[in-house]
PDB file of C-alpha atoms and ligand atoms in Angstrom:
ATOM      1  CA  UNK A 208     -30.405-147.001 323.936  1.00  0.00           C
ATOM      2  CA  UNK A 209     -27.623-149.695 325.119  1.00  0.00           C
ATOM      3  CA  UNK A 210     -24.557-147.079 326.395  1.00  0.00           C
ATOM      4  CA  UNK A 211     -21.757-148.389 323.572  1.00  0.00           C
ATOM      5  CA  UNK A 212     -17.872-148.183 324.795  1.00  0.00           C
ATOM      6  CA  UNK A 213     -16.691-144.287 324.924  1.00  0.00           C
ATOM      7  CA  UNK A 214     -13.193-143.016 325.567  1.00  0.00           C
ATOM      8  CA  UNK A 215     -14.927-140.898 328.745  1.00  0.00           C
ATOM      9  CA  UNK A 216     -16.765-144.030 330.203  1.00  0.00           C
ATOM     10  CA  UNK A 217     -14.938-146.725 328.949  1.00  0.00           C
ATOM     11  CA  UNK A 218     -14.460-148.250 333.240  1.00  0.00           C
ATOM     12  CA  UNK A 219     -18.120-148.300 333.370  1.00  0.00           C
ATOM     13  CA  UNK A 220     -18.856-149.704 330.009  1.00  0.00           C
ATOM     14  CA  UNK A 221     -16.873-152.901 331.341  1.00  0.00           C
ATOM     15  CA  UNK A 222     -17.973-152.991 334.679  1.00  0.00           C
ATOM     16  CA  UNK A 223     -21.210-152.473 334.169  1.00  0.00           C
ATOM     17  CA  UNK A 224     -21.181-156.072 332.289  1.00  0.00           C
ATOM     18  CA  UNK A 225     -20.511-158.165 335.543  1.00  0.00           C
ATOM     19  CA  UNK A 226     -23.736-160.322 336.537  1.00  0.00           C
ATOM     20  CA  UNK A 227     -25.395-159.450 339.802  1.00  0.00           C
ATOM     21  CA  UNK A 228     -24.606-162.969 341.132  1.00  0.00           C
ATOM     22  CA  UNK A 229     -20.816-162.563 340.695  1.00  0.00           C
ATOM     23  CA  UNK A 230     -19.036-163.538 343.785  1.00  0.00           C
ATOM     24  CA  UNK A 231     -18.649-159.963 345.631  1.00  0.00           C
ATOM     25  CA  UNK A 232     -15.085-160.219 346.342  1.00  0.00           C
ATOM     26  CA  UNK A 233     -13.973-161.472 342.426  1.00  0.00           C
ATOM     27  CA  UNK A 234     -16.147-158.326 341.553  1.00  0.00           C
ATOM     28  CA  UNK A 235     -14.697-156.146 344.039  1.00  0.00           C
ATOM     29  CA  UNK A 236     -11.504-156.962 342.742  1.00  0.00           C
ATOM     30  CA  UNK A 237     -12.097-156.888 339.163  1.00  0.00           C
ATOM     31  CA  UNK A 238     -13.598-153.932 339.018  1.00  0.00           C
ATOM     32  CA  UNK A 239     -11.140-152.106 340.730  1.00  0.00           C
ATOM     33  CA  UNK A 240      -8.418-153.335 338.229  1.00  0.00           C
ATOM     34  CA  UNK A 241     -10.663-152.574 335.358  1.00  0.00           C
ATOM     35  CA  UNK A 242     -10.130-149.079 337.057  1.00  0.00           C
ATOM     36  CA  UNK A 243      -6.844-148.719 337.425  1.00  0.00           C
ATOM     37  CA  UNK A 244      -6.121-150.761 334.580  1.00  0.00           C
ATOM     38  CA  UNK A 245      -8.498-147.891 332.219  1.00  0.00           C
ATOM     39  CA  UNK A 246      -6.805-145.019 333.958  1.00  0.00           C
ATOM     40  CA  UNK A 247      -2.770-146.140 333.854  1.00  0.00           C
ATOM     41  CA  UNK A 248      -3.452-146.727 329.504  1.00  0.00           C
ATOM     42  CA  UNK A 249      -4.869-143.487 329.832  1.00  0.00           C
ATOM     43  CA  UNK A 250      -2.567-141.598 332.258  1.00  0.00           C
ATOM     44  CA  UNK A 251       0.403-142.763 329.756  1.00  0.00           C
ATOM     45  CA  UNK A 252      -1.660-142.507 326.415  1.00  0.00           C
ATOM     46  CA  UNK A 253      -0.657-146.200 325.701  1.00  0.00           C
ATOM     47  CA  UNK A 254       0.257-146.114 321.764  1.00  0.00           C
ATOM     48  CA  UNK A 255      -0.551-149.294 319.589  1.00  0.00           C
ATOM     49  CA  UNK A 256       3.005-150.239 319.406  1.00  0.00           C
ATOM     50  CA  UNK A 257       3.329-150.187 323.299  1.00  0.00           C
ATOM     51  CA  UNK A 258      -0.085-151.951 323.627  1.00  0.00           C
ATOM     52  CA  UNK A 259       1.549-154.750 321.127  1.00  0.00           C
ATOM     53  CA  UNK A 260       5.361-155.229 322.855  1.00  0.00           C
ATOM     54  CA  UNK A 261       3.690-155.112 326.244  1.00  0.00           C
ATOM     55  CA  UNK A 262       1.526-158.409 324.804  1.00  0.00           C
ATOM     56  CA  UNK A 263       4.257-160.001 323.406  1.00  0.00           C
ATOM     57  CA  UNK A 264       5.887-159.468 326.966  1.00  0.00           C
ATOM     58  CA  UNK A 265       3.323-161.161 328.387  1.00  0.00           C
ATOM     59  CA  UNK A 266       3.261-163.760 325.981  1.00  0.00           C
ATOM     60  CA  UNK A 267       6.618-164.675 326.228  1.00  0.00           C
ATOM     61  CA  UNK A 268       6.666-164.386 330.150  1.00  0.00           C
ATOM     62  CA  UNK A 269       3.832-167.100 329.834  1.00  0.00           C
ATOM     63  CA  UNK A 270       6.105-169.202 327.591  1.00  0.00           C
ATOM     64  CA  UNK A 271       8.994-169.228 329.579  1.00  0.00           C
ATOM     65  CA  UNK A 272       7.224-170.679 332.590  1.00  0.00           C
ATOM     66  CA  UNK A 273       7.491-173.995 333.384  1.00  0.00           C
ATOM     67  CA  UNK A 274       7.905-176.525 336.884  1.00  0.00           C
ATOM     68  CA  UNK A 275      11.113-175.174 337.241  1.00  0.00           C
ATOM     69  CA  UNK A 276      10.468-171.548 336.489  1.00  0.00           C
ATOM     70  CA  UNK A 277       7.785-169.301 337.272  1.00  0.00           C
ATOM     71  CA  UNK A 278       8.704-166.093 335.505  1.00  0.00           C
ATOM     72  CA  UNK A 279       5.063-164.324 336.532  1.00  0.00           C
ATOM     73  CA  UNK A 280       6.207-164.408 339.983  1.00  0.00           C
ATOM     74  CA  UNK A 281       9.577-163.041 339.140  1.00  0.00           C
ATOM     75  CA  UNK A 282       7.755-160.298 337.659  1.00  0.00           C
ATOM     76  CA  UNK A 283       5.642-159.567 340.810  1.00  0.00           C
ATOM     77  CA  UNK A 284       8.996-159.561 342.496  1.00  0.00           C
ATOM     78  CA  UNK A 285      10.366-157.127 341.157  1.00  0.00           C
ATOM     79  CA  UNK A 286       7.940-154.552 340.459  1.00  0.00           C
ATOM     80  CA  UNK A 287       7.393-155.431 343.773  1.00  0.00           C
ATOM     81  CA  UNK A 288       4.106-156.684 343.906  1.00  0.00           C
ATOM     82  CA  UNK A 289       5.291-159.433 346.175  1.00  0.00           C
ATOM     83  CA  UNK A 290       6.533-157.693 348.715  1.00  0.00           C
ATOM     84  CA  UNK A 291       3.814-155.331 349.104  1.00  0.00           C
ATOM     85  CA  UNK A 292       1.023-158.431 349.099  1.00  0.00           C
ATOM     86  CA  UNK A 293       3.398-160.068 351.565  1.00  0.00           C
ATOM     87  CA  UNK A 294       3.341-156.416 353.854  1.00  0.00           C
ATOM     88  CA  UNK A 295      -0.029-155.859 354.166  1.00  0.00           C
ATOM     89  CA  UNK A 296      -1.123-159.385 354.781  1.00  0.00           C
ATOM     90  CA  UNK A 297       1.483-159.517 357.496  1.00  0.00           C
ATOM     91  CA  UNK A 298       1.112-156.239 359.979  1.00  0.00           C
ATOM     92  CA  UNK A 299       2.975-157.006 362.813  1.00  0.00           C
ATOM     93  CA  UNK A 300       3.049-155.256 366.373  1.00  0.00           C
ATOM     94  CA  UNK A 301       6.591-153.275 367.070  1.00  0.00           C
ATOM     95  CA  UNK A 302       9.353-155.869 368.032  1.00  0.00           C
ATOM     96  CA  UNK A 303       7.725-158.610 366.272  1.00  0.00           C
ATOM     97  CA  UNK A 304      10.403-160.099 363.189  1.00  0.00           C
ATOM     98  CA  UNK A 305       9.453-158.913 359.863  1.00  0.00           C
ATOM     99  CA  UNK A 306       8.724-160.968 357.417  1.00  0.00           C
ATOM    100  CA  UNK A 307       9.790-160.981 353.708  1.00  0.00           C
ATOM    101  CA  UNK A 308       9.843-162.603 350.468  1.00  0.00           C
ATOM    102  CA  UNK A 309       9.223-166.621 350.569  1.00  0.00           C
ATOM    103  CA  UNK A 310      11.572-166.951 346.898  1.00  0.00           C
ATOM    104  CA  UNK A 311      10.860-169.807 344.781  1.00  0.00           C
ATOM    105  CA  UNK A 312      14.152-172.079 346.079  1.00  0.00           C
ATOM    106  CA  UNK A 313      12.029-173.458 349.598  1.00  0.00           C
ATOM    107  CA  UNK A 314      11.390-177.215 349.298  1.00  0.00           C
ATOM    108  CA  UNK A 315       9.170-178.553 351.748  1.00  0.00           C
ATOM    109  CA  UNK A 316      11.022-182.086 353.298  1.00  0.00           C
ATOM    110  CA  UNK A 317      13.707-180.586 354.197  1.00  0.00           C
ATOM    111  CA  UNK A 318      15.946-183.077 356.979  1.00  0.00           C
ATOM    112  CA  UNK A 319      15.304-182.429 360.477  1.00  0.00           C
ATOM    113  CA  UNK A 320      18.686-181.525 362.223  1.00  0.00           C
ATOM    114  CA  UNK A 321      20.246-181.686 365.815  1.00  0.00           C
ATOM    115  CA  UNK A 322      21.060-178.375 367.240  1.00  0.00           C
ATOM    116  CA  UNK A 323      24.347-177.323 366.348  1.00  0.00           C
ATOM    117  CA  UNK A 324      24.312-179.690 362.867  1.00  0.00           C
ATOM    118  CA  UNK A 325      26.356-178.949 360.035  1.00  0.00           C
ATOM    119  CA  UNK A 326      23.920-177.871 356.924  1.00  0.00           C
ATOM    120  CA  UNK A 327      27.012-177.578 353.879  1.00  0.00           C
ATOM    121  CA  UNK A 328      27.929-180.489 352.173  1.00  0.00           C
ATOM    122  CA  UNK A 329      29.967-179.191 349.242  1.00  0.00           C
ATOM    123  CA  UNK A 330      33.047-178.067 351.208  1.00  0.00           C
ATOM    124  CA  UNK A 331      32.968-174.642 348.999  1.00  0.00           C
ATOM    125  CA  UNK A 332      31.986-171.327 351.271  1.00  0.00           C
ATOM    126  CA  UNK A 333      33.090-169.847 354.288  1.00  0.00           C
ATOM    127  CA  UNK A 334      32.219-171.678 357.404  1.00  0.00           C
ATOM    128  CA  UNK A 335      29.207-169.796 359.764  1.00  0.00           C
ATOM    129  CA  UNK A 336      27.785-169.961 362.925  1.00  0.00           C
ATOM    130  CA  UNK A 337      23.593-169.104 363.029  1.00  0.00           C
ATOM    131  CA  UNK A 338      22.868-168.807 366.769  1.00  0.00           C
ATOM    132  CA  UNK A 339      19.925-167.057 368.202  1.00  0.00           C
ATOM    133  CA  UNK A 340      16.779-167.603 369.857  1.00  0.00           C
ATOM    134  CA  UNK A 341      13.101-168.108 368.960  1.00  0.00           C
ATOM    135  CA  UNK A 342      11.433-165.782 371.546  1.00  0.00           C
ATOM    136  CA  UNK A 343       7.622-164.047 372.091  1.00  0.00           C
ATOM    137  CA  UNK A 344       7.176-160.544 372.422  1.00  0.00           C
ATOM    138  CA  UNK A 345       7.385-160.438 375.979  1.00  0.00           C
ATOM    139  CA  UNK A 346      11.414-162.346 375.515  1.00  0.00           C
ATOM    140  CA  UNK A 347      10.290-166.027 376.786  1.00  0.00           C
ATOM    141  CA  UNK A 348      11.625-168.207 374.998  1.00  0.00           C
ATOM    142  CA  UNK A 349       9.282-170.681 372.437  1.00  0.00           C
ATOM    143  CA  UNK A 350       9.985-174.136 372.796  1.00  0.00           C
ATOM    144  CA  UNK A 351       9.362-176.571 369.850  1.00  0.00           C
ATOM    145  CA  UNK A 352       9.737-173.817 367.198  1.00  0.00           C
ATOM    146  CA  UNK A 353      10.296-175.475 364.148  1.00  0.00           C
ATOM    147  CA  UNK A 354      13.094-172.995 362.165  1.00  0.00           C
ATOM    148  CA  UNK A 355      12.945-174.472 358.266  1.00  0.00           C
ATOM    149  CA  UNK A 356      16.647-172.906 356.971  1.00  0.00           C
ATOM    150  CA  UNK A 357      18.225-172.710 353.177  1.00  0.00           C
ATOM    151  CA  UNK A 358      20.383-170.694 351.519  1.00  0.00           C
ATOM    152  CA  UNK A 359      22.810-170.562 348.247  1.00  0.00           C
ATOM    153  CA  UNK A 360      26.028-172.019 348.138  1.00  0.00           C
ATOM    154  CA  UNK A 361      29.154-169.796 348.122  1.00  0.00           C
ATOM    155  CA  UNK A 362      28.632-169.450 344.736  1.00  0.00           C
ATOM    156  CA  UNK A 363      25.448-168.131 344.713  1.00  0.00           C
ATOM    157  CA  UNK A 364      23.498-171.227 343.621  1.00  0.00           C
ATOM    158  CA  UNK A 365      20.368-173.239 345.686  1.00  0.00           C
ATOM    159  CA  UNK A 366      21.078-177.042 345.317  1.00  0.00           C
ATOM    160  CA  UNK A 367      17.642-177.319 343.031  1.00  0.00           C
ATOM    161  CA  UNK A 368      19.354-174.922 340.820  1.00  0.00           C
ATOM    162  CA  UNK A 369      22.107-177.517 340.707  1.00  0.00           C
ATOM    163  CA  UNK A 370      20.815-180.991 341.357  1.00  0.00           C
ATOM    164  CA  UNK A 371      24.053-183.180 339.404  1.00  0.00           C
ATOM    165  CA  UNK A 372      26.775-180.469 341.364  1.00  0.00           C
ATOM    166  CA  UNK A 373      25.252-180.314 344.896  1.00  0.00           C
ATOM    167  CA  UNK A 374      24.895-182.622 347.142  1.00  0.00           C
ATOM    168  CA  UNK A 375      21.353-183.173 347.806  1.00  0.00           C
ATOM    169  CA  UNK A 376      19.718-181.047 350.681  1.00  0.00           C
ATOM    170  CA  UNK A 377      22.642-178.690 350.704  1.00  0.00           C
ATOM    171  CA  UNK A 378      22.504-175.625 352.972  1.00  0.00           C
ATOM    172  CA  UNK A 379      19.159-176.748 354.216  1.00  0.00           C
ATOM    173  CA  UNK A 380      17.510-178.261 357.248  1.00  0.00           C
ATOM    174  CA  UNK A 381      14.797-178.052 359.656  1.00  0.00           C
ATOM    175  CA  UNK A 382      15.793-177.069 363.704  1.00  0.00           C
ATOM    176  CA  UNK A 383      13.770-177.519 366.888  1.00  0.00           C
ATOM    177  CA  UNK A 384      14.136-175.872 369.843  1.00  0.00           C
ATOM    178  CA  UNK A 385      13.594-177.215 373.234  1.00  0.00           C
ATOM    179  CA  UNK A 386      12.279-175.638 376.490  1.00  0.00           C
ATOM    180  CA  UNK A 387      15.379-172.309 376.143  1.00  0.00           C
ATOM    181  CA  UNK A 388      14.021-171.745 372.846  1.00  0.00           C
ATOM    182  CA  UNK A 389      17.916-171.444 371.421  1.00  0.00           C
ATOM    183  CA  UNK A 390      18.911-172.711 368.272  1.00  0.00           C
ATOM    184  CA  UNK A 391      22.569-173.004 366.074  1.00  0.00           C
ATOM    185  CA  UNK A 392      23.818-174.469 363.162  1.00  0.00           C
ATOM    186  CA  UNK A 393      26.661-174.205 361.097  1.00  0.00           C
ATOM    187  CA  UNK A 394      26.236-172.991 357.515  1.00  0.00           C
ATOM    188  CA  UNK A 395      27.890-171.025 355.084  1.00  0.00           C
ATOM    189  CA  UNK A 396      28.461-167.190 354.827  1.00  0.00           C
ATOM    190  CA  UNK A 397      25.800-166.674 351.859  1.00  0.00           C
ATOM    191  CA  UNK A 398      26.672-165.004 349.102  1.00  0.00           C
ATOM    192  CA  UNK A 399      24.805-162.224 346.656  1.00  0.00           C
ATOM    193  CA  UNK A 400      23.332-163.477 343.802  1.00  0.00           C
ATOM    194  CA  UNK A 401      21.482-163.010 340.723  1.00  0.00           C
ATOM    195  CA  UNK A 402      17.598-163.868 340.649  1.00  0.00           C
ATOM    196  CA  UNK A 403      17.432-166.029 336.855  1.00  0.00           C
ATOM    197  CA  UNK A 404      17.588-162.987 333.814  1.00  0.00           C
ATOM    198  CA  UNK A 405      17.865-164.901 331.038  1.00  0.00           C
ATOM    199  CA  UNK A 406      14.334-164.358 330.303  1.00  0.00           C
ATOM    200  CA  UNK A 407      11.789-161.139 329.797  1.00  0.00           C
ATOM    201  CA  UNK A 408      11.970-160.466 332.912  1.00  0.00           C
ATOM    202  CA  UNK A 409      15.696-160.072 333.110  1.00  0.00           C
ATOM    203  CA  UNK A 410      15.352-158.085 329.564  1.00  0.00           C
ATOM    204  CA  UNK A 411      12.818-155.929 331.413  1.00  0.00           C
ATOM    205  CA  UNK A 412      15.470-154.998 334.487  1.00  0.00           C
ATOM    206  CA  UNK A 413      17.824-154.173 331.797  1.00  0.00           C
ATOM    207  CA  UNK A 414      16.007-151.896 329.794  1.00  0.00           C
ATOM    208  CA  UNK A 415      15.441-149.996 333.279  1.00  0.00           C
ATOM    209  CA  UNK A 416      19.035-150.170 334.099  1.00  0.00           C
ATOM    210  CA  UNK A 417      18.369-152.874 337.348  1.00  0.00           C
ATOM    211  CA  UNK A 418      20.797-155.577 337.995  1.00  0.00           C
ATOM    212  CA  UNK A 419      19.368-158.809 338.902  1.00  0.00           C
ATOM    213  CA  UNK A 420      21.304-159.095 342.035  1.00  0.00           C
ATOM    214  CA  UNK A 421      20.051-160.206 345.522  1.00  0.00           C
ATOM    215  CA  UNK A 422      22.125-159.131 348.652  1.00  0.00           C
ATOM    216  CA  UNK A 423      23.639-161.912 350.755  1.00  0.00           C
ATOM    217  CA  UNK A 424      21.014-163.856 353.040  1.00  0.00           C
ATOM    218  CA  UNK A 425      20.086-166.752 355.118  1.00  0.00           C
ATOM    219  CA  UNK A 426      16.264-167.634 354.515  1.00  0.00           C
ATOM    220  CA  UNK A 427      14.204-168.848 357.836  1.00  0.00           C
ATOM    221  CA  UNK A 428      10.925-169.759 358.100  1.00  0.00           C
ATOM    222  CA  UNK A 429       9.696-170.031 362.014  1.00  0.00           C
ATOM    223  CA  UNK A 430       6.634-172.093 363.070  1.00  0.00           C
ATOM    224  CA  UNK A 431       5.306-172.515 366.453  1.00  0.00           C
ATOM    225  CA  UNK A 432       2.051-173.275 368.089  1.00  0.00           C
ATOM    226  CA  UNK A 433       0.206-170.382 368.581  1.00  0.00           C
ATOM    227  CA  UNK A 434       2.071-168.221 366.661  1.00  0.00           C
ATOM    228  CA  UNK A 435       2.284-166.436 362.905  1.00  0.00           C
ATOM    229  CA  UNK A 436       3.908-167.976 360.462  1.00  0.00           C
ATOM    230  CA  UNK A 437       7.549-166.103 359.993  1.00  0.00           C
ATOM    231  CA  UNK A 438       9.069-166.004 356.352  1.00  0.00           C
ATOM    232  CA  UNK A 439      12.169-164.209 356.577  1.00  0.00           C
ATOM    233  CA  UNK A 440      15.687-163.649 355.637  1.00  0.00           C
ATOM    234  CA  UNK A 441      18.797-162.238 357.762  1.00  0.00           C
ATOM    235  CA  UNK A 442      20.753-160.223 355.762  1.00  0.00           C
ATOM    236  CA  UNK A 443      24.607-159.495 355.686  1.00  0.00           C
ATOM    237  CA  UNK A 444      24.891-156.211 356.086  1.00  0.00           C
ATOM    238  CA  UNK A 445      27.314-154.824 354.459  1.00  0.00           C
ATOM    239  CA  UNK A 446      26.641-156.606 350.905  1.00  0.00           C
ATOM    240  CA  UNK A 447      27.524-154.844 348.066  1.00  0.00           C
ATOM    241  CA  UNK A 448      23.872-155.355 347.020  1.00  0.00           C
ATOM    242  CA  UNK A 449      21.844-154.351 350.304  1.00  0.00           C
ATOM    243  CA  UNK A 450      20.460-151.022 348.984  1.00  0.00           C
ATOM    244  CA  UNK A 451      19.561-152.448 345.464  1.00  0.00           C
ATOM    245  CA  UNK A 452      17.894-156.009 346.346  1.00  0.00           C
ATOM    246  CA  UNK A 453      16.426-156.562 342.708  1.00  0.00           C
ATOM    247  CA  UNK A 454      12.680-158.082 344.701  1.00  0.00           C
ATOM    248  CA  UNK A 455      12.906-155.058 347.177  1.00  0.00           C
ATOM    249  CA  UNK A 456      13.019-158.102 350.308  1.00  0.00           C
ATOM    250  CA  UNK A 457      15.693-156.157 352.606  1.00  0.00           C
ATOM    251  CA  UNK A 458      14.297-154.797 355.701  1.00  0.00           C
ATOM    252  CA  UNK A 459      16.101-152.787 358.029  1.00  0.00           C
ATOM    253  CA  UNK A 460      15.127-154.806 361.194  1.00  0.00           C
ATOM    254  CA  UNK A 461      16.376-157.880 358.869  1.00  0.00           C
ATOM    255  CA  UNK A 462      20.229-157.041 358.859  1.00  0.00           C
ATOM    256  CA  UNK A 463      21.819-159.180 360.853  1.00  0.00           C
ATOM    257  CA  UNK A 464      25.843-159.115 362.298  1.00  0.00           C
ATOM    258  CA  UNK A 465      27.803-161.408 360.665  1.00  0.00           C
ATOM    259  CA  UNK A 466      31.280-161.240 363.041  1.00  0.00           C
ATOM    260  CA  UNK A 467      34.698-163.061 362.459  1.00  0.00           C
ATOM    261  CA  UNK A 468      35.772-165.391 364.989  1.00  0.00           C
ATOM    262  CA  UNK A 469      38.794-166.815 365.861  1.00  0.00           C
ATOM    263  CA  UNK A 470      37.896-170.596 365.251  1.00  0.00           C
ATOM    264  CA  UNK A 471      39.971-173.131 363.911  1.00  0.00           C
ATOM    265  CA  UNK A 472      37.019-174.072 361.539  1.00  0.00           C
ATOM    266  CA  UNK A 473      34.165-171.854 361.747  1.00  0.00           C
ATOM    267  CA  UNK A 474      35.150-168.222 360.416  1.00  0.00           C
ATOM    268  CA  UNK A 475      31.850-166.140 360.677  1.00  0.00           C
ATOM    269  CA  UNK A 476      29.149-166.026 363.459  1.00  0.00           C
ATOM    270  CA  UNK A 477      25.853-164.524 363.099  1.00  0.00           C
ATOM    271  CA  UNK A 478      23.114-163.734 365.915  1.00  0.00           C
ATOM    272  CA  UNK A 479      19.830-163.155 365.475  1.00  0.00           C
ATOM    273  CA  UNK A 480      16.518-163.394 367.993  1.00  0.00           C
ATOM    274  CA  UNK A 481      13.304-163.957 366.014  1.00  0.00           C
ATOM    275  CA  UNK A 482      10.319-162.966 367.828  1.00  0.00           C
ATOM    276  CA  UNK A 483       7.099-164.159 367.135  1.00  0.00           C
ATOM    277  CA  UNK A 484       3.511-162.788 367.142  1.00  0.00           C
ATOM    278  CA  UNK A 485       0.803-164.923 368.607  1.00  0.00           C
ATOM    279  CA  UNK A 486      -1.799-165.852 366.101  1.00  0.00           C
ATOM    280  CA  UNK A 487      -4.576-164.006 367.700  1.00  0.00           C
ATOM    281  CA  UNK A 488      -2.295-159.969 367.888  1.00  0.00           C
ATOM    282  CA  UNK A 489      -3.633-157.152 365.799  1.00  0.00           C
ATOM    283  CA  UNK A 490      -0.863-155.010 364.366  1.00  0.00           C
TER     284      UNK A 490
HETATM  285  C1  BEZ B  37      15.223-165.901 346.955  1.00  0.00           C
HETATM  286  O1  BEZ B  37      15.639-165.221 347.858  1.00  0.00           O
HETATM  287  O2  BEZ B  37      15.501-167.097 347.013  1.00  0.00           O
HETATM  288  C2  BEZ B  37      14.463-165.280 345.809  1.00  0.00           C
HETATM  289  C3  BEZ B  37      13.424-164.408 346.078  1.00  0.00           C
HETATM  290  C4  BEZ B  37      12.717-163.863 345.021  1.00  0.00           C
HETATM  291  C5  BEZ B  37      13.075-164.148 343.713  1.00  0.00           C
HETATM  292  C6  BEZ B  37      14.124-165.021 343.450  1.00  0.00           C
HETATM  293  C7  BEZ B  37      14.840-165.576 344.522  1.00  0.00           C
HETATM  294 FE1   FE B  38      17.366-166.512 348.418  1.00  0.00          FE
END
């Protein structure tokens, strides 16, 4: 007799279905989510009704997406999904810079910059200096590092989110060090803002009683020769926001100063070393 689906054995009634010549790591995989997928309905005795609003969430997530909007990713974020894929496929040795969330607002062809360059263009925001170095984790310094910046404007919008109010490439550009590994630019201080809620996923944070907000940060992604690929933000510290970051992205090692000056222009400066792991460096 064929075994027919039963409460009791309902995992193995599925995963006994998968042909021999699956590829082993799609039926690794899948059969470990047909697991955990069986025992969380179970564990929370999904009712029908649940079962049918959690498809319609789904279904409308699906809608919603588009080139401009990925709301499945949003939901990874912040059930924080993406932060925990991004953790353990990014172990780093102590003193290495974490990494963190990528966020959907990168766009690769960003201008290259000389050191020191101005990155705002709207004349809104809070003039800052970003001055650090690009170092391994014995502190020499890595020449050539490519550090790929952006961040929102001061208020709280990436220039794709705006493209007819900012100017184009705003708060973005690409730095290379040279042989001291240093780098500095002049941004803005960013500001906290929300991640887009105007869809299910912004309904779901609601019904939980989450605010959408992001704390303050400048995103940085480091490349060098020979080294990991760092995605990373510096944080401001003291954001209103820092112990509620609505994708769980905040790090501790990732809070940078942010310190008044004294200049007649530039009002904020903020230092921060990033230190990179070489490609071939187990955690
Ligand atoms: C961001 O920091 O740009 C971001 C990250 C995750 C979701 C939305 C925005
Ligand atoms: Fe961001």
């Amino acid at each position: 007799m064929p075994e027919f689906f039963k409460e009791s054995s309902s995992v193995e009634a599925v995963n006994s279905r998968i042909a021999p010549d699956t590829n082993p790591r799609f039926k690794e995989v899948m059969t470990s989510l047909v697991a955990h997928l069986h025992a969380f309905v179970k564990d929370v005795h999904l009712t029908q009704q649940e079962w049918e609003v959690a498809i319609d969430f789904l279904t409308r997530t699906g809608q919603i997406c588009s080139e401009e909007r990925q709301e499945f990713i949003l939901l990874s974020d912040t059930l924080g999904v993406s932060m925990l894929v991004d953790a353990i496929n990014n172990r780093r040795p102590g003193g290495a810079t974490e990494n963190t969330v990528m966020g959907p607002f990168h766009v690769v062809g960003a201008p290259e910059r000389e050191m020191g360059a101005h990155i705002s263009f709207d004349g809104k925001g809070e003039r800052c200096l970003f001055v650090g170095r690009v170092i391994d984790l014995h502190g020499n310094p890595v020449a050539g590092a490519r550090l790929d910046v952006w961040s929102d404007n001061s208020e709280g919008f990436y220039d794709v989110q705006q493209p007819d109010i900012q100017p184009r490439w705003n708060n973005r550009g690409i730095f290379t060090t040279g042989e001291d590994g240093q780098y500095n630019f002049v941004g803005i201080k960013p500001v906290s803002y929300p991640i887009p809620h105007d869809g299910p996923v912004g309904k779901m944070l609601a019904a939980l009683g989450r605010g959408p907000y992001r704390p303050a940060h400048m995103h940085f992604m480091v490349t060098a020769e020979g080294f990991q690929k760092l995605v990373t933000h510096t944080f401001v510290g003291d954001d209103a926001y820092i112990t509620c970051d609505a994708v769980f992205g905040v790090k501790q090692t990732l809070v940078a100063p942010f310190e008044r000056i004294n200049g007649v222009e530039t009002i904020w400066r903020s230092s921060f070393d990033f230190v990179l792991t070489p490609i071939d460096v187990s955690p």
